[in-house]
Amino acid sequence: MAIESTAKSTPPTIEEIRAECSRVFGVRACLWQAQFTEAILKRDTDVVLNVGTGMGKTLAFWLPLLFKKDGIQIVVTALNILGKQNVDSLKRAGISAVDINSENATAQNFRDIADGVHCIVVVSPEQLMKPGGEFEKLFKNPTFASRIVSVIFDEAHCISQWGTFRPEYKEIERLRYILPKDTLIAVASATFSDKILSDIKHTLHLRKDRLTYITRSNDRPNVQIVVRKIQHAMDSFRDLDFLIPAGWMAGDAEPPKFLIFFDNRLETVRAGRYLHNCLPSEYRDKIVWLISDMSKEFKEQQVEKLKKGELWGLCATDSFGMVSVR
């Protein structure tokens, strides 16, 4: 099912955007979400969206489609798990979307995309930037290209930060030369620093005189930055003891949910094993580590378990850092 759209010859007003959002999604759009939609539909600038985690960036991505009959949004996401979460939430709302990654980049899926079966295409940078790949062919198809509403980079700070171990992020600078000339690009994140944003502008060839900035504070009252002095040898992991109360036993209150990040896979596994030893053996499966050579299905299962409270904690590398666990 596609998003039911209201076609207009002129860009909608803020109130019209809010009314359509309420009608289709059952919620009133925030002012910045409506402003983002307005900027996309005006089509005269690229867009920088800088708002806090959990404020509703992904809803803003879908809103322009309410006013573009047969339009297609392309969303570039860093993580397969994140792409799947987006597609699953859209499907629950009855909206046709597809997540393209190395495991499902099939000829049939690309035929469906070209035929307009899906109004939202979530794609990994590897698939998007594959030289001579299917997306390059789609962008050269005038019919398909005319339907693109915008190309949105979710968690766009990865363009600057992940290029060393995700080379395709460096290849993204070719995108402007592959896309039709008038294609609008939007970049979204909660963690744009001046340097990161400068890198992104350079990589995507975003012109200063053709940019709309939509910015809200990323301060979250339920999030605090706390610095603890390391008291023990780093490889002992004893500074993680505060996560599991000493002497924890069955029947005690469950530890608060936690997520720990490490620089490499070996430390991730060793920390997980250390925390296992802080628990009775029958509760050790409440803490899991996630590393790159684990299957996609296993990772997705653990994310769902953490969200539901079936797991107490995860040890992971920073590639896990943008997945919603709420």
Coordinates of C-alpha atoms in Angstrom, one line a residue:
M1 CA 0.0 0.0 0.0
A2 CA 1.3 3.5 -0.9
I3 CA 0.8 6.5 1.3
E4 CA -2.5 8.2 0.3
S5 CA -1.4 11.6 -0.9
T6 CA -3.1 15.0 -1.5
A7 CA -1.7 16.4 -4.7
K8 CA -1.2 20.2 -4.8
S9 CA 0.2 22.4 -7.5
T10 CA 1.8 24.7 -4.9
P11 CA 3.6 23.7 -1.7
P12 CA 1.3 23.1 1.3
T13 CA 1.2 25.4 4.3
I14 CA 2.3 24.4 7.7
E15 CA -1.2 23.9 8.9
E16 CA -2.1 21.8 5.8
I17 CA 0.9 19.6 6.5
R18 CA -0.1 19.2 10.1
A19 CA -3.7 18.4 9.1
E20 CA -2.5 15.7 6.6
C21 CA -0.2 14.2 9.2
S22 CA -3.0 13.9 11.7
R23 CA -5.3 12.4 9.1
V24 CA -2.8 9.7 7.9
F25 CA -0.6 9.0 10.9
G26 CA -3.0 10.0 13.7
V27 CA -0.5 12.5 15.3
R28 CA 0.0 16.3 15.0
A29 CA 3.3 17.1 13.4
C30 CA 5.7 19.3 15.4
L31 CA 6.5 22.6 13.8
W32 CA 10.0 21.6 12.8
Q33 CA 8.6 18.4 11.1
A34 CA 6.2 20.5 9.1
Q35 CA 9.0 23.0 8.3
F36 CA 11.2 20.1 7.0
T37 CA 8.3 18.9 4.9
E38 CA 7.8 22.4 3.5
A39 CA 11.5 22.7 2.6
I40 CA 11.5 19.4 0.8
L41 CA 8.4 20.2 -1.2
K42 CA 9.6 23.6 -2.2
R43 CA 12.6 21.9 -3.9
D44 CA 14.8 25.0 -4.1
T45 CA 17.4 24.0 -1.5
D46 CA 19.0 21.0 0.1
V47 CA 18.2 20.5 3.8
V48 CA 20.1 20.0 7.0
L49 CA 18.0 18.6 9.8
N50 CA 19.7 18.7 13.2
V51 CA 17.3 17.6 16.0
G52 CA 17.6 15.4 19.1
T53 CA 17.4 11.6 19.3
G54 CA 13.9 10.4 19.6
M55 CA 12.2 13.6 18.5
G56 CA 10.7 12.1 15.4
K57 CA 13.1 12.5 12.5
T58 CA 11.8 9.4 10.7
L59 CA 8.2 10.6 10.7
A60 CA 9.4 13.8 9.1
F61 CA 11.0 11.7 6.3
W62 CA 7.6 10.3 5.3
L63 CA 5.5 13.5 5.5
P64 CA 6.5 14.9 2.0
L65 CA 4.9 11.8 0.4
L66 CA 1.5 12.9 1.7
F67 CA 1.7 15.6 -1.0
K68 CA 3.5 13.8 -3.8
K69 CA 1.3 11.3 -5.6
D70 CA 3.5 8.4 -6.8
G71 CA 6.6 10.0 -5.1
I72 CA 9.5 7.9 -3.8
Q73 CA 11.7 8.7 -0.8
I74 CA 15.1 7.2 -0.7
V75 CA 16.6 6.9 2.8
V76 CA 20.2 6.0 3.2
T77 CA 20.9 4.3 6.5
A78 CA 24.2 3.1 8.1
L79 CA 22.9 -0.1 9.7
N80 CA 20.8 -3.0 8.3
I81 CA 19.1 -3.3 11.7
L82 CA 18.1 0.4 11.6
G83 CA 16.7 0.0 8.1
K84 CA 14.7 -3.0 9.1
Q85 CA 13.2 -1.1 12.1
N86 CA 12.1 1.7 9.7
V87 CA 10.5 -0.7 7.2
D88 CA 8.8 -2.7 9.9
S89 CA 7.3 0.4 11.5
L90 CA 6.0 1.5 8.1
K91 CA 4.5 -1.8 7.3
R92 CA 2.6 -1.7 10.6
A93 CA 1.1 1.6 9.3
G94 CA 0.2 -0.1 6.0
I95 CA 2.9 1.7 4.0
S96 CA 4.8 -0.1 1.3
A97 CA 8.6 0.1 2.0
V98 CA 11.6 -2.0 1.2
D99 CA 15.0 -2.2 2.9
I100 CA 17.8 -3.0 0.3
N101 CA 21.0 -4.4 1.6
S102 CA 23.5 -7.1 0.5
E103 CA 21.2 -9.9 1.6
N104 CA 18.1 -8.9 -0.4
A105 CA 19.5 -6.9 -3.4
T106 CA 17.6 -9.2 -5.8
A107 CA 16.5 -8.6 -9.3
Q108 CA 12.8 -8.9 -8.2
N109 CA 13.2 -6.2 -5.5
F110 CA 14.8 -3.8 -8.0
R111 CA 12.0 -4.5 -10.5
D112 CA 9.5 -3.7 -7.8
I113 CA 11.3 -0.5 -7.0
A114 CA 11.4 0.6 -10.7
D115 CA 7.7 -0.2 -11.1
G116 CA 6.8 1.9 -8.1
V117 CA 5.6 -0.9 -5.8
H118 CA 7.3 0.8 -2.9
C119 CA 7.0 4.5 -2.0
I120 CA 9.9 4.3 0.5
V121 CA 13.3 2.7 -0.3
V122 CA 15.7 2.3 2.6
V123 CA 19.2 1.5 1.4
S124 CA 22.7 0.9 2.7
P125 CA 25.5 3.0 1.4
E126 CA 27.2 -0.1 -0.1
Q127 CA 24.2 -0.8 -2.3
L128 CA 23.6 2.9 -3.2
M129 CA 27.2 3.5 -4.3
K130 CA 28.0 0.2 -6.0
P131 CA 29.7 1.2 -9.3
G132 CA 27.4 0.4 -12.2
G133 CA 24.9 -1.0 -9.7
E134 CA 21.1 -1.2 -9.7
F135 CA 20.7 2.2 -8.1
E136 CA 22.9 3.9 -10.7
K137 CA 20.6 2.3 -13.3
L138 CA 17.5 3.5 -11.6
F139 CA 18.8 7.1 -11.3
K140 CA 19.4 7.1 -15.1
N141 CA 15.8 6.0 -15.7
P142 CA 13.9 9.2 -16.4
T143 CA 10.6 7.8 -15.3
F144 CA 12.0 6.7 -11.9
A145 CA 14.2 9.7 -11.5
S146 CA 11.2 12.0 -11.9
R147 CA 9.4 10.4 -9.0
I148 CA 12.3 10.9 -6.5
V149 CA 11.1 13.4 -3.8
S150 CA 14.5 13.5 -2.1
V151 CA 17.5 11.4 -1.0
I152 CA 17.8 11.5 2.8
F153 CA 20.8 10.5 4.8
D154 CA 19.7 9.3 8.2
E155 CA 22.4 9.5 10.9
A156 CA 24.4 11.5 8.4
H157 CA 27.3 12.1 10.8
C158 CA 28.5 8.6 9.6
I159 CA 29.5 10.2 6.3
S160 CA 32.3 12.0 8.2
Q161 CA 33.0 9.5 10.9
W162 CA 32.8 6.0 9.3
G163 CA 34.7 6.5 6.0
T164 CA 37.8 4.7 7.4
F165 CA 36.0 1.3 7.8
R166 CA 33.0 1.9 5.5
P167 CA 34.7 3.0 2.2
E168 CA 31.4 3.5 0.5
Y169 CA 30.9 6.6 2.7
K170 CA 33.8 8.1 0.9
E171 CA 32.4 7.1 -2.4
I172 CA 29.2 9.1 -1.7
E173 CA 30.9 12.2 -3.1
R174 CA 30.1 10.7 -6.5
L175 CA 26.4 10.7 -5.8
R176 CA 25.8 14.3 -7.0
Y177 CA 27.2 13.2 -10.4
I178 CA 25.0 10.1 -10.6
L179 CA 21.7 11.7 -9.4
P180 CA 19.6 13.8 -11.7
K181 CA 20.7 17.4 -11.4
D182 CA 17.7 18.7 -9.6
T183 CA 17.5 15.9 -7.0
L184 CA 17.2 17.3 -3.5
I185 CA 19.4 15.9 -0.7
A186 CA 18.6 16.1 3.0
V187 CA 21.0 15.1 5.8
A188 CA 19.7 14.3 9.3
S189 CA 21.4 13.7 12.7
A190 CA 21.3 14.5 16.3
T191 CA 25.1 14.9 16.5
F192 CA 26.3 17.4 13.9
S193 CA 29.4 19.2 15.1
D194 CA 30.8 22.1 13.0
K195 CA 33.6 19.8 11.7
I196 CA 31.3 16.9 10.8
L197 CA 28.8 19.2 9.0
S198 CA 31.7 20.8 7.1
D199 CA 32.9 17.3 6.0
I200 CA 29.3 16.4 4.9
K201 CA 28.9 19.5 2.9
H202 CA 32.2 18.9 1.1
T203 CA 31.4 15.2 0.4
L204 CA 27.9 15.8 -0.9
H205 CA 28.7 19.0 -2.6
L206 CA 26.1 21.0 -0.6
R207 CA 26.3 24.6 -1.5
K208 CA 26.1 27.2 1.3
D209 CA 23.7 29.4 -0.7
R210 CA 21.4 26.4 -1.3
L211 CA 20.9 25.1 2.2
T212 CA 17.9 25.2 4.6
Y213 CA 18.8 24.6 8.2
I214 CA 16.3 23.2 10.6
T215 CA 17.8 22.9 14.1
R216 CA 16.4 22.0 17.5
S217 CA 18.2 21.4 20.8
N218 CA 19.4 17.9 21.3
D219 CA 19.3 18.3 25.0
R220 CA 17.4 15.4 26.6
P221 CA 16.3 15.8 30.3
N222 CA 16.4 12.0 30.7
V223 CA 20.0 11.7 29.4
Q224 CA 23.0 12.8 31.5
I225 CA 26.8 12.7 30.8
V226 CA 28.7 11.2 33.7
V227 CA 32.4 10.7 33.8
R228 CA 33.8 8.1 36.1
K229 CA 37.5 7.8 36.9
I230 CA 38.9 4.3 36.1
Q231 CA 39.8 2.6 39.3
H232 CA 41.1 -0.7 38.0
A233 CA 43.1 -2.1 35.2
M234 CA 41.3 -1.6 31.9
D235 CA 41.5 -5.3 31.0
S236 CA 40.0 -6.4 34.3
F237 CA 36.6 -4.8 33.5
R238 CA 36.0 -4.3 37.2
D239 CA 34.9 -0.8 36.6
L240 CA 31.7 -2.3 35.1
D241 CA 30.8 -3.8 38.5
F242 CA 28.2 -1.0 39.2
L243 CA 26.0 -2.5 36.5
I244 CA 25.3 -5.6 38.5
P245 CA 24.8 -5.2 42.2
A246 CA 27.3 -7.2 44.2
G247 CA 25.9 -10.5 45.3
W248 CA 22.9 -10.3 43.0
M249 CA 20.6 -13.3 43.5
A250 CA 17.4 -14.6 42.0
G251 CA 14.5 -12.6 43.5
D252 CA 16.4 -9.3 43.7
A253 CA 15.3 -6.4 41.6
E254 CA 16.5 -6.6 38.0
P255 CA 19.4 -4.4 37.1
P256 CA 18.5 -1.4 35.0
K257 CA 18.8 -1.9 31.2
F258 CA 22.3 -1.1 29.9
L259 CA 24.3 -0.9 26.6
I260 CA 28.1 -0.8 26.6
F261 CA 30.3 0.2 23.7
F262 CA 33.8 -1.1 23.0
D263 CA 36.4 -0.3 20.4
N264 CA 36.9 -3.9 19.1
R265 CA 35.3 -7.3 19.1
L266 CA 37.7 -9.0 21.5
E267 CA 37.0 -6.4 24.3
T268 CA 33.3 -6.7 23.6
V269 CA 33.4 -10.5 24.2
R270 CA 35.7 -10.4 27.2
A271 CA 33.5 -7.8 28.9
G272 CA 30.4 -9.8 28.3
R273 CA 32.0 -12.9 29.8
Y274 CA 33.1 -10.8 32.8
L275 CA 29.6 -9.6 33.4
H276 CA 28.3 -13.2 33.0
N277 CA 30.5 -14.2 35.9
C278 CA 28.7 -11.5 38.1
L279 CA 25.5 -13.4 37.8
P280 CA 24.1 -16.9 38.8
S281 CA 24.6 -19.3 35.8
E282 CA 20.9 -19.4 35.1
Y283 CA 20.7 -15.7 34.5
R284 CA 23.8 -15.2 32.3
D285 CA 21.8 -15.3 29.1
K286 CA 20.4 -11.9 30.2
I287 CA 23.6 -10.3 29.0
V288 CA 24.6 -10.7 25.3
W289 CA 27.4 -9.4 23.2
L290 CA 27.0 -8.4 19.5
I291 CA 29.9 -8.5 17.1
S292 CA 30.1 -8.3 13.3
D293 CA 30.4 -12.0 12.5
M294 CA 27.1 -12.8 14.1
S295 CA 24.1 -13.4 11.8
K296 CA 21.7 -10.6 10.9
E297 CA 18.8 -12.7 12.3
F298 CA 20.6 -13.2 15.7
K299 CA 21.3 -9.4 16.0
E300 CA 17.7 -8.6 15.2
Q301 CA 16.4 -11.1 17.8
Q302 CA 18.7 -9.6 20.5
V303 CA 17.5 -6.0 19.7
E304 CA 13.9 -7.1 20.1
K305 CA 14.7 -8.9 23.4
L306 CA 16.4 -5.8 24.8
K307 CA 13.5 -3.6 23.7
K308 CA 11.0 -6.0 25.4
G309 CA 13.1 -6.2 28.6
E310 CA 13.9 -9.9 28.1
L311 CA 17.6 -8.9 28.1
W312 CA 19.2 -6.7 30.7
G313 CA 22.2 -5.5 28.7
L314 CA 24.2 -5.7 25.6
C315 CA 28.0 -5.3 24.9
A316 CA 28.6 -4.1 21.4
T317 CA 30.9 -2.1 19.1
D318 CA 29.8 1.4 18.1
S319 CA 28.1 0.2 14.9
F320 CA 25.2 -0.7 17.2
G321 CA 24.9 2.8 18.5
M322 CA 21.9 4.2 16.5
V323 CA 19.4 1.4 16.9
S324 CA 16.3 2.2 18.9
V325 CA 15.9 0.0 22.0
R326 CA 12.7 1.6 23.3

